[in-house]
CSV table of C-alpha atoms and ligand atoms in Angstrom, one decimal:
chain,number,residue,atom,x,y,z
A,1,UNK,CA,0.3,0.9,-0.1
A,2,UNK,CA,1.7,3.7,-0.9
A,3,UNK,CA,1.4,5.4,2.0
A,4,UNK,CA,5.1,7.5,1.3
A,5,UNK,CA,4.2,10.3,0.6
A,6,UNK,CA,3.6,11.3,-2.9
A,7,UNK,CA,7.1,13.6,-5.1
A,8,UNK,CA,5.4,16.2,-7.8
A,9,UNK,CA,5.5,16.8,-11.2
A,10,UNK,CA,9.2,19.6,-10.9
A,11,UNK,CA,7.0,22.0,-13.0
A,12,UNK,CA,3.5,22.4,-15.8
A,13,UNK,CA,5.3,22.2,-18.5
A,14,UNK,CA,6.8,18.4,-16.8
A,15,UNK,CA,3.3,17.8,-16.0
A,16,UNK,CA,2.4,19.2,-20.0
A,17,UNK,CA,5.0,17.3,-21.3
A,18,UNK,CA,3.9,13.4,-19.4
A,19,UNK,CA,0.2,14.0,-20.1
A,20,UNK,CA,0.8,14.6,-23.8
A,21,UNK,CA,3.5,12.0,-24.1
A,22,UNK,CA,1.3,10.0,-22.3
A,23,UNK,CA,-2.1,10.6,-24.7
A,24,UNK,CA,-0.3,11.4,-28.5
A,25,UNK,CA,0.5,8.6,-29.8
A,26,UNK,CA,-0.3,5.9,-32.5
A,27,UNK,CA,-4.5,6.1,-31.5
A,28,UNK,CA,-2.9,10.2,-32.8
A,29,UNK,CA,-1.4,8.9,-36.5
A,30,UNK,CA,-2.7,5.5,-37.2
A,31,UNK,CA,-5.6,5.2,-35.5
A,32,UNK,CA,-7.7,8.3,-35.5
A,33,UNK,CA,-7.3,8.7,-40.0
A,34,UNK,CA,-8.8,4.8,-40.1
A,35,UNK,CA,-11.5,5.8,-38.7
A,36,UNK,CA,-12.0,8.8,-40.5
A,37,UNK,CA,-11.3,6.9,-43.8
A,38,UNK,CA,-13.6,4.6,-42.3
A,39,UNK,CA,-16.2,6.1,-40.7
A,40,UNK,CA,-17.1,8.5,-44.3
A,41,UNK,CA,-15.3,11.5,-43.5
A,42,UNK,CA,-15.7,15.3,-41.7
A,43,UNK,CA,-19.0,13.9,-39.7
A,44,UNK,CA,-16.9,11.4,-38.3
A,45,UNK,CA,-14.6,14.5,-37.3
A,46,UNK,CA,-17.0,16.8,-35.9
A,47,UNK,CA,-18.7,14.2,-33.8
A,48,UNK,CA,-15.3,13.1,-32.8
A,49,UNK,CA,-14.1,16.9,-31.9
A,50,UNK,CA,-17.9,17.0,-30.2
A,51,UNK,CA,-16.4,14.0,-27.7
A,52,UNK,CA,-13.2,16.0,-27.7
A,53,UNK,CA,-14.9,19.7,-25.7
A,54,UNK,CA,-17.8,18.0,-23.8
A,55,UNK,CA,-16.7,14.8,-22.3
A,56,UNK,CA,-13.3,14.2,-22.9
A,57,UNK,CA,-12.2,17.5,-21.5
A,58,UNK,CA,-14.3,17.3,-18.5
A,59,UNK,CA,-13.2,13.6,-17.5
A,60,UNK,CA,-9.6,14.7,-17.8
A,61,UNK,CA,-10.1,17.1,-15.3
A,62,UNK,CA,-12.4,15.2,-13.4
A,63,UNK,CA,-9.1,12.4,-13.6
A,64,UNK,CA,-6.5,14.5,-12.8
A,65,UNK,CA,-9.3,15.9,-9.5
A,66,UNK,CA,-9.3,12.9,-8.1
A,67,UNK,CA,-6.0,12.1,-8.5
A,68,UNK,CA,-4.6,15.2,-7.3
A,69,UNK,CA,-7.0,15.4,-4.2
A,70,UNK,CA,-6.4,11.2,-3.7
A,71,UNK,CA,-2.6,11.3,-4.2
A,72,UNK,CA,-2.3,7.3,-4.2
A,73,UNK,CA,-3.4,4.6,-7.5
A,74,UNK,CA,-6.5,5.5,-8.4
A,75,UNK,CA,-8.2,2.3,-6.6
A,76,UNK,CA,-7.5,3.6,-3.4
A,77,UNK,CA,-7.6,7.2,-4.8
A,78,UNK,CA,-10.8,7.0,-5.8
A,79,UNK,CA,-12.6,4.2,-2.3
A,80,UNK,CA,-10.8,7.3,-0.2
A,81,UNK,CA,-12.1,10.4,-1.6
A,82,UNK,CA,-15.4,8.1,-1.2
A,83,UNK,CA,-15.5,7.0,1.6
A,84,UNK,CA,-15.1,11.0,3.5
A,85,UNK,CA,-17.9,12.2,0.6
A,86,UNK,CA,-20.1,9.4,2.7
A,87,UNK,CA,-20.4,7.1,-0.2
A,88,UNK,CA,-19.6,3.3,-1.1
A,89,UNK,CA,-15.6,2.8,-1.5
A,90,UNK,CA,-17.0,0.1,-4.5
A,91,UNK,CA,-16.3,3.3,-6.3
A,92,UNK,CA,-12.9,2.4,-6.6
A,93,UNK,CA,-14.4,0.0,-9.3
A,94,UNK,CA,-12.9,2.9,-11.7
A,95,UNK,CA,-9.7,1.8,-10.5
A,96,UNK,CA,-9.5,-1.7,-11.2
A,97,UNK,CA,-11.6,-1.8,-14.5
A,98,UNK,CA,-9.4,1.2,-15.6
A,99,UNK,CA,-6.1,-0.9,-15.0
A,100,UNK,CA,-7.8,-4.1,-17.0
A,101,UNK,CA,-8.0,-1.6,-20.0
A,102,UNK,CA,-4.0,-0.7,-19.8
A,103,UNK,CA,-3.2,-4.2,-19.3
A,104,UNK,CA,-5.9,-4.9,-22.9
A,105,UNK,CA,-5.3,-2.6,-24.9
A,106,UNK,CA,-1.5,-2.8,-24.6
A,107,UNK,CA,-1.7,-5.8,-25.7
A,108,UNK,CA,-2.5,-4.7,-29.3
A,109,UNK,CA,-0.4,-1.6,-28.8
A,110,UNK,CA,2.0,-3.2,-28.8
A,111,UNK,CA,1.2,-5.4,-31.5
A,112,UNK,CA,1.1,-1.9,-33.6
A,113,UNK,CA,4.2,-1.0,-32.5
A,114,UNK,CA,6.4,-3.3,-33.1
A,115,UNK,CA,4.5,-2.9,-36.9
A,116,UNK,CA,6.3,0.5,-36.3
A,117,UNK,CA,9.8,-0.7,-35.3
A,118,UNK,CA,9.1,-3.0,-38.3
A,119,UNK,CA,8.3,0.1,-41.3
A,120,UNK,CA,11.8,1.9,-39.5
A,121,UNK,CA,13.8,-1.4,-40.5
A,122,UNK,CA,11.8,-1.4,-43.6
A,123,UNK,CA,12.9,2.5,-44.2
A,124,UNK,CA,16.1,1.6,-43.5
A,125,UNK,CA,17.1,-0.9,-46.2
A,126,UNK,CA,15.4,0.7,-48.4
A,127,UNK,CA,12.6,-0.6,-49.4
A,128,UNK,CA,9.7,1.3,-50.6
A,129,UNK,CA,12.5,3.4,-52.8
A,130,UNK,CA,10.4,3.3,-55.9
A,131,UNK,CA,7.6,1.1,-55.4
A,132,UNK,CA,4.4,1.7,-56.4
A,133,UNK,CA,0.7,1.5,-54.7
A,134,UNK,CA,0.5,-2.6,-54.7
A,135,UNK,CA,4.5,-2.6,-54.2
A,136,UNK,CA,3.4,-1.4,-50.3
A,137,UNK,CA,0.7,-3.2,-50.5
A,138,UNK,CA,2.2,-6.8,-51.0
A,139,UNK,CA,5.0,-5.6,-49.0
A,140,UNK,CA,2.6,-4.9,-45.7
A,141,UNK,CA,0.5,-7.8,-46.9
A,142,UNK,CA,3.3,-9.9,-46.5
A,143,UNK,CA,4.2,-9.1,-42.6
A,144,UNK,CA,0.3,-9.7,-42.1
A,145,UNK,CA,1.2,-13.2,-43.2
A,146,UNK,CA,3.8,-13.3,-41.7
A,147,UNK,CA,3.7,-14.8,-37.0
A,148,UNK,CA,7.0,-14.9,-36.8
A,149,UNK,CA,8.0,-10.9,-38.3
A,150,UNK,CA,4.3,-10.2,-35.9
A,151,UNK,CA,6.3,-11.8,-32.6
A,152,UNK,CA,9.9,-10.1,-33.6
A,153,UNK,CA,7.8,-6.6,-33.5
A,154,UNK,CA,6.1,-7.1,-30.8
A,155,UNK,CA,8.4,-8.5,-28.5
A,156,UNK,CA,10.7,-6.2,-28.7
A,157,UNK,CA,8.6,-3.4,-28.6
A,158,UNK,CA,7.4,-5.0,-25.5
A,159,UNK,CA,10.7,-5.4,-23.9
A,160,UNK,CA,11.6,-1.7,-24.5
A,161,UNK,CA,8.2,-1.5,-22.9
A,162,UNK,CA,9.2,-4.3,-20.2
A,163,UNK,CA,13.3,-2.1,-19.8
A,164,UNK,CA,11.7,1.5,-19.4
A,165,UNK,CA,9.6,0.5,-16.8
A,166,UNK,CA,11.9,-1.9,-14.7
A,167,UNK,CA,15.3,0.9,-14.3
A,168,UNK,CA,12.2,3.1,-12.9
A,169,UNK,CA,13.1,6.5,-15.9
A,170,UNK,CA,9.8,7.2,-17.1
A,171,UNK,CA,10.3,11.0,-16.3
A,172,UNK,CA,14.2,11.2,-17.4
A,173,UNK,CA,11.5,10.5,-20.6
A,174,UNK,CA,10.0,13.6,-20.0
A,175,UNK,CA,13.3,15.2,-22.3
A,176,UNK,CA,12.5,13.4,-25.0
A,177,UNK,CA,9.5,13.9,-24.8
A,178,UNK,CA,10.6,17.3,-25.5
A,179,UNK,CA,13.0,17.6,-28.3
A,180,UNK,CA,12.0,14.7,-30.6
A,181,UNK,CA,7.4,15.1,-30.2
A,182,UNK,CA,8.0,18.4,-31.7
A,183,UNK,CA,10.6,16.8,-34.4
A,184,UNK,CA,7.4,14.7,-34.9
A,185,UNK,CA,4.8,17.9,-35.6
A,186,UNK,CA,7.9,19.0,-38.2
A,187,UNK,CA,7.7,15.6,-40.0
A,188,UNK,CA,3.9,16.0,-40.5
A,189,UNK,CA,4.1,18.7,-41.8
A,190,UNK,CA,6.5,18.1,-43.9
A,191,UNK,CA,4.0,15.7,-45.5
A,192,UNK,CA,0.5,18.0,-45.8
A,193,UNK,CA,3.5,19.9,-47.2
A,194,UNK,CA,4.3,16.8,-49.6
A,195,UNK,CA,-0.1,16.1,-49.9
A,196,UNK,CA,-0.3,19.4,-52.1
A,197,UNK,CA,2.2,19.1,-53.9
A,198,UNK,CA,0.2,15.8,-55.6
A,199,UNK,CA,-3.1,18.2,-56.4
A,200,UNK,CA,-5.7,16.8,-54.4
A,201,UNK,CA,-4.8,18.5,-51.3
A,202,UNK,CA,-8.4,20.0,-51.2
A,203,UNK,CA,-10.4,16.6,-52.1
A,204,UNK,CA,-8.6,15.6,-48.7
A,205,UNK,CA,-10.1,19.4,-47.1
A,206,UNK,CA,-13.0,18.5,-48.4
A,207,UNK,CA,-13.4,15.1,-46.7
A,208,UNK,CA,-12.0,15.0,-43.9
A,209,UNK,CA,-14.6,18.8,-42.7
A,210,UNK,CA,-17.2,19.2,-45.4
A,211,UNK,CA,-19.5,16.7,-43.1
A,212,UNK,CA,-22.5,14.0,-45.1
A,213,UNK,CA,-24.3,13.1,-42.2
A,214,UNK,CA,-26.3,11.0,-44.7
A,215,UNK,CA,-23.7,8.2,-43.3
A,216,UNK,CA,-23.7,8.5,-39.9
A,217,UNK,CA,-25.4,6.5,-37.4
A,218,UNK,CA,-25.2,4.5,-33.4
A,219,UNK,CA,-22.1,2.7,-34.5
A,220,UNK,CA,-19.4,5.4,-36.0
A,221,UNK,CA,-21.1,7.9,-33.0
A,222,UNK,CA,-19.8,5.4,-30.1
A,223,UNK,CA,-16.6,4.9,-32.3
A,224,UNK,CA,-16.0,8.4,-32.6
A,225,UNK,CA,-16.9,8.7,-28.6
A,226,UNK,CA,-14.5,6.2,-28.0
A,227,UNK,CA,-11.8,7.7,-30.2
A,228,UNK,CA,-11.9,10.5,-27.8
A,229,UNK,CA,-11.1,9.0,-24.9
A,230,UNK,CA,-8.7,6.5,-26.9
A,231,UNK,CA,-6.6,9.0,-27.9
A,232,UNK,CA,-6.8,10.6,-24.2
A,233,UNK,CA,-6.2,8.2,-22.1
A,234,UNK,CA,-9.1,8.6,-20.5
A,235,UNK,CA,-10.9,5.6,-18.6
A,236,UNK,CA,-8.4,4.0,-17.3
A,237,UNK,CA,-7.0,5.9,-14.1
A,238,UNK,CA,-3.9,7.1,-15.6
A,239,UNK,CA,-4.1,10.8,-16.2
A,240,UNK,CA,-5.8,10.2,-12.8
A,241,UNK,CA,-2.0,7.8,-11.3
A,242,UNK,CA,-1.1,11.7,-12.8
A,243,UNK,CA,-2.7,14.0,-11.6
A,244,UNK,CA,-1.7,12.2,-8.0
A,245,UNK,CA,1.8,13.7,-8.3
A,246,UNK,CA,0.2,17.0,-9.1
A,247,UNK,CA,0.5,20.4,-7.6
A,248,UNK,CA,-2.1,22.8,-6.2
A,249,UNK,CA,-1.0,25.3,-8.1
A,250,UNK,CA,-1.5,23.9,-11.5
A,251,UNK,CA,-4.6,25.4,-13.0
A,252,UNK,CA,-6.7,21.8,-14.1
A,253,UNK,CA,-8.7,23.2,-17.0
A,254,UNK,CA,-6.1,25.4,-18.0
A,255,UNK,CA,-4.0,22.7,-18.8
A,256,UNK,CA,-6.4,19.7,-20.0
A,257,UNK,CA,-7.1,22.5,-22.4
A,258,UNK,CA,-3.5,22.6,-23.0
A,259,UNK,CA,-3.3,18.5,-23.0
A,260,UNK,CA,-5.7,18.1,-25.5
A,261,UNK,CA,-5.1,20.4,-28.0
A,262,UNK,CA,-1.5,19.7,-29.0
A,263,UNK,CA,-3.3,16.3,-28.9
A,264,UNK,CA,-6.1,17.2,-31.4
A,265,UNK,CA,-3.7,19.4,-33.7
A,266,UNK,CA,-1.6,15.9,-34.2
A,267,UNK,CA,-4.2,14.0,-34.9
A,268,UNK,CA,-5.7,16.4,-37.2
A,269,UNK,CA,-2.5,16.7,-39.3
A,270,UNK,CA,-1.5,13.5,-39.5
A,271,UNK,CA,-5.4,13.0,-41.2
A,272,UNK,CA,-4.3,16.0,-43.5
A,273,UNK,CA,-1.2,14.6,-44.3
A,274,UNK,CA,-2.3,11.1,-45.2
A,275,UNK,CA,-5.6,11.8,-47.3
A,276,UNK,CA,-4.2,13.4,-50.5
A,277,UNK,CA,-2.3,9.7,-50.9
A,278,UNK,CA,-4.4,7.9,-50.9
A,279,UNK,CA,-7.0,10.9,-53.2
A,280,UNK,CA,-3.8,10.7,-55.2
A,281,UNK,CA,-2.8,7.0,-55.7
A,282,UNK,CA,-6.8,5.5,-55.2
A,283,UNK,CA,-6.0,3.4,-52.6
A,284,UNK,CA,-8.3,2.3,-50.5
A,285,UNK,CA,-10.1,4.4,-47.7
A,286,UNK,CA,-11.9,2.6,-45.2
A,287,UNK,CA,-8.4,0.2,-45.8
A,288,UNK,CA,-8.7,-0.5,-42.3
A,289,UNK,CA,-5.6,-0.3,-39.4
A,290,UNK,CA,-2.9,-0.7,-42.3
A,291,UNK,CA,-3.8,3.2,-43.9
A,292,UNK,CA,-0.2,4.5,-42.3
A,293,UNK,CA,1.3,1.4,-44.1
A,294,UNK,CA,0.3,2.0,-47.1
A,295,UNK,CA,-0.2,5.2,-47.6
A,296,UNK,CA,3.3,7.4,-46.0
A,297,UNK,CA,5.7,4.8,-47.3
A,298,UNK,CA,4.4,5.5,-51.4
A,299,UNK,CA,5.2,8.6,-50.4
A,300,UNK,CA,8.6,7.6,-48.3
A,301,UNK,CA,9.2,5.8,-51.8
A,302,UNK,CA,8.9,8.3,-54.7
A,303,UNK,CA,10.0,11.9,-52.5
A,304,UNK,CA,13.6,13.4,-52.9
A,305,UNK,CA,14.8,12.4,-49.4
A,306,UNK,CA,12.8,9.9,-49.2
A,307,UNK,CA,14.8,6.8,-47.2
A,308,UNK,CA,15.8,9.5,-44.6
A,309,UNK,CA,12.1,11.5,-43.9
A,310,UNK,CA,11.0,7.9,-43.7
A,311,UNK,CA,12.8,6.5,-41.1
A,312,UNK,CA,12.9,9.2,-39.1
A,313,UNK,CA,9.2,9.1,-39.4
A,314,UNK,CA,9.2,5.4,-38.1
A,315,UNK,CA,11.9,6.3,-35.8
A,316,UNK,CA,9.3,9.3,-34.3
A,317,UNK,CA,6.3,6.9,-34.7
A,318,UNK,CA,8.3,4.2,-32.5
A,319,UNK,CA,9.0,7.1,-30.3
A,320,UNK,CA,5.9,8.3,-29.7
A,321,UNK,CA,4.0,4.9,-29.4
A,322,UNK,CA,6.9,3.9,-26.9
A,323,UNK,CA,5.5,6.9,-24.5
A,324,UNK,CA,2.2,5.7,-24.3
A,325,UNK,CA,2.9,1.9,-24.3
A,326,UNK,CA,5.3,3.0,-20.7
A,327,UNK,CA,1.5,4.7,-19.3
A,328,UNK,CA,0.0,1.8,-20.0
A,329,UNK,CA,2.2,-1.0,-18.6
A,330,UNK,CA,2.9,1.7,-15.4
A,331,UNK,CA,-0.4,1.3,-13.9
A,332,UNK,CA,-0.8,-3.1,-14.6
A,333,UNK,CA,2.6,-2.4,-12.6
A,334,UNK,CA,1.8,-0.3,-9.2
A,335,UNK,CA,-1.2,-2.4,-9.1
A,336,UNK,CA,0.7,-6.1,-9.6
A,337,UNK,CA,3.5,-4.6,-6.8
A,338,UNK,CA,0.3,-3.1,-4.8
A,339,UNK,CA,-0.4,-6.4,-4.2
A,340,UNK,CA,1.5,-9.7,-3.8
A,341,UNK,CA,5.2,-10.3,-2.3
A,342,UNK,CA,6.9,-9.0,-5.7
A,343,UNK,CA,10.2,-6.4,-6.2
A,344,UNK,CA,8.5,-4.1,-8.8
A,345,UNK,CA,11.1,-5.6,-10.8
A,346,UNK,CA,10.0,-9.3,-11.2
A,347,UNK,CA,6.3,-7.4,-10.8
A,348,UNK,CA,7.0,-5.8,-14.7
A,349,UNK,CA,8.0,-8.5,-15.3
A,350,UNK,CA,4.8,-10.2,-14.4
A,351,UNK,CA,2.6,-7.7,-15.5
A,352,UNK,CA,4.8,-7.6,-18.9
A,353,UNK,CA,5.0,-11.4,-19.5
A,354,UNK,CA,0.7,-11.2,-19.4
A,355,UNK,CA,1.0,-8.7,-21.9
A,356,UNK,CA,3.0,-10.4,-23.6
A,357,UNK,CA,1.7,-13.3,-24.0
A,358,UNK,CA,-2.0,-11.4,-24.7
A,359,UNK,CA,-0.1,-9.3,-27.3
A,360,UNK,CA,0.1,-12.6,-29.4
A,361,UNK,CA,-3.0,-13.5,-29.2
A,362,UNK,CA,-4.2,-10.2,-30.8
A,363,UNK,CA,-1.4,-11.0,-34.2
A,364,UNK,CA,-2.5,-14.5,-35.2
A,365,UNK,CA,-5.8,-12.2,-36.0
A,366,UNK,CA,-3.9,-11.6,-38.7
A,367,UNK,CA,-3.3,-14.6,-39.9
A,368,UNK,CA,-3.5,-18.1,-39.3
A,369,UNK,CA,-5.8,-17.6,-36.3
A,370,UNK,CA,-8.1,-15.0,-38.8
A,371,UNK,CA,-11.1,-17.3,-38.6
A,372,UNK,CA,-11.1,-16.5,-35.4
A,373,UNK,CA,-14.9,-14.4,-34.4
A,374,UNK,CA,-16.2,-14.2,-31.8
A,375,UNK,CA,-18.8,-11.8,-32.0
A,376,UNK,CA,-18.3,-11.4,-35.9
A,377,UNK,CA,-15.4,-10.0,-34.6
A,378,UNK,CA,-10.9,-11.5,-35.0
A,379,UNK,CA,-9.4,-11.3,-31.3
A,380,UNK,CA,-7.3,-8.3,-32.6
A,381,UNK,CA,-10.3,-5.8,-32.8
A,382,UNK,CA,-12.6,-7.8,-30.3
A,383,UNK,CA,-9.7,-6.5,-27.3
A,384,UNK,CA,-10.0,-2.9,-29.3
A,385,UNK,CA,-13.9,-3.1,-29.7
A,386,UNK,CA,-14.2,-3.9,-25.6
A,387,UNK,CA,-12.0,-1.7,-24.0
A,388,UNK,CA,-12.4,1.8,-26.4
A,389,UNK,CA,-16.0,1.4,-27.6
A,390,UNK,CA,-17.2,0.0,-24.0
A,391,UNK,CA,-14.8,-0.4,-20.5
A,392,UNK,CA,-13.6,3.3,-21.2
A,393,UNK,CA,-16.7,4.7,-22.5
A,394,UNK,CA,-17.9,3.3,-18.6
A,395,UNK,CA,-15.5,3.4,-16.5
A,396,UNK,CA,-14.7,7.7,-18.1
A,397,UNK,CA,-18.4,7.8,-17.3
A,398,UNK,CA,-17.9,7.0,-13.7
A,399,UNK,CA,-15.5,9.1,-13.1
A,400,UNK,CA,-17.5,12.0,-14.3
A,401,UNK,CA,-20.2,11.4,-12.1
A,402,UNK,CA,-18.0,10.6,-8.9
A,403,UNK,CA,-17.0,13.9,-9.5
A,404,UNK,CA,-20.0,16.2,-11.1
A,405,UNK,CA,-22.1,14.8,-7.9
A,406,UNK,CA,-20.5,12.9,-5.4
A,407,UNK,CA,-17.7,15.0,-4.4
A,408,UNK,CA,-19.0,18.7,-2.8
A,409,UNK,CA,-19.5,20.6,-5.3
A,410,UNK,CA,-18.3,23.6,-4.3
A,411,UNK,CA,-15.1,22.4,-3.0
A,412,UNK,CA,-14.7,21.3,-6.4
A,413,UNK,CA,-15.5,25.2,-7.8
A,414,UNK,CA,-12.6,26.0,-5.6
A,415,UNK,CA,-10.4,23.6,-6.6
A,416,UNK,CA,-10.4,24.6,-10.4
A,417,UNK,CA,-10.9,28.2,-9.8
A,418,UNK,CA,-13.8,29.1,-11.3
A,419,UNK,CA,-16.3,32.2,-11.0
A,420,UNK,CA,-20.2,32.1,-10.5
A,421,UNK,CA,-20.5,31.8,-14.5
A,422,UNK,CA,-17.6,29.2,-14.6
A,423,UNK,CA,-19.0,27.2,-12.5
A,424,UNK,CA,-22.4,27.3,-13.2
A,425,UNK,CA,-21.2,26.3,-16.7
A,426,UNK,CA,-19.3,23.6,-15.4
A,427,UNK,CA,-22.0,21.7,-13.4
A,428,UNK,CA,-24.6,21.6,-17.1
A,429,UNK,CA,-21.8,19.6,-18.2
A,430,UNK,CA,-20.4,17.3,-16.3
A,431,UNK,CA,-23.7,16.8,-13.7
A,432,UNK,CA,-25.4,16.7,-17.9
A,433,UNK,CA,-24.2,16.2,-20.6
A,434,UNK,CA,-20.7,14.5,-19.9
A,435,UNK,CA,-23.1,11.5,-17.9
A,436,UNK,CA,-26.0,11.9,-21.0
A,437,UNK,CA,-24.0,11.7,-24.1
A,438,UNK,CA,-22.5,8.5,-23.4
A,439,UNK,CA,-25.4,7.3,-22.3
A,440,UNK,CA,-27.0,8.0,-25.3
A,441,UNK,CA,-24.1,7.0,-28.0
A,442,UNK,CA,-24.7,3.8,-26.1
A,443,UNK,CA,-27.9,3.9,-26.0
A,444,UNK,CA,-28.7,4.7,-30.1
A,445,UNK,CA,-25.8,2.3,-31.2
A,446,UNK,CA,-27.3,-0.9,-29.7
B,1,LIG,N1,-3.5,8.2,-26.1
B,1,LIG,C1,-2.4,6.8,-26.2
B,1,LIG,C2,-2.4,7.4,-28.3
B,1,LIG,O1,-3.9,8.0,-28.6
B,1,LIG,C3,-2.4,5.8,-26.0
B,1,LIG,C4,-3.3,5.4,-24.9
B,1,LIG,C5,-4.9,5.4,-24.0
B,1,LIG,C6,-1.6,5.9,-23.8
B,1,LIG,C7,-4.4,5.1,-22.7
B,1,LIG,C8,-3.2,5.2,-22.5
B,1,LIG,C9,-4.0,5.1,-22.9
B,1,LIG,O2,-2.0,6.5,-28.9
């Protein structure tokens, strides 16, 4: 049980870097564009932005607030705060389901981290140079068809994550986040510039921002909401854990705004980098998880300096994936460490090994087990769906309901530094709009 005095982030900037390191990852660059492609474009983007603002922002703030007040790991922080508010300790379920979510997500996240590693390597060998769309697609399907290759990528990626978490150097990464994240941003902008030269940039813009609501159904809305949770690392207790290291001076609302703007920008710019290439080459918009792996290499393979740019891009993507993956493993490790007599190192190995093992089932879904369907989904899609579309939103819903309805309202108002009007807006959003929004999305998707 952690009763030791908690350390605190040294500054607001450090905290923003850490939270952004967790938030910005494969979710922004790999997942967001293919979900936009799958869900028909701008209407999805618009609903996603609404979810980010009306549901994601309040829940992010709520999670940080619980963590900062509780000064403990998510399950215990929830239990303590509930107890002192005269509510049931059962609220600790929020912490526990969050840890389960983190474990399930990391298992398939690491598989994609492995793809990114493989593409880093393929950049060095010049595998993309001069390839046409068919060649690039063949490269990608070749990778998927090989369990050995996927296993190697997944294993190396997990080893990196385990190594970093075991050494407890997570904080040392802040410096790296500070320089590498902007570098990734610059590269994405370069790719957008390339997209402008294809002659299909206008088409991409209109695909992403000119909505056709005819394509929207309950499934699209649920997907957009799930993505909002996923991309902000919500509903997993991760942001709660980060909040427990926050000191009192930091303004939660302003900080949340900064993190959300950064995260959203990366997602939108990724889309703007990818869709011109899709249109220019007549590629399939709904090619799913493979989308960035069949579009970007095509661009890299056919532009000057492409080998170097490609190497840098996939290295930085791997790095962004690592900082998110670390934040996913950390709570699982803490959980094992607190509830078993195991040391930190042993807990890391156990948690890492369990995640790695589940990841193997996820990667086999692309080849030998592609016929294994549960509720009509293969294992990879099942893990993704269960977490993004159900576990995270439900856990986040409980977190916001707890802060809005269980904690004392005046205390929360003061903690958020809100005036009278601000407090009213916060009350309406946190008590009604956000929770009802989540519930409505569930109901409409049934
Ligand atoms: N937010 C990360 C991303 O977008 C993924 C992640 C999800 C990280 C949940 C931590 C927790 O890639």
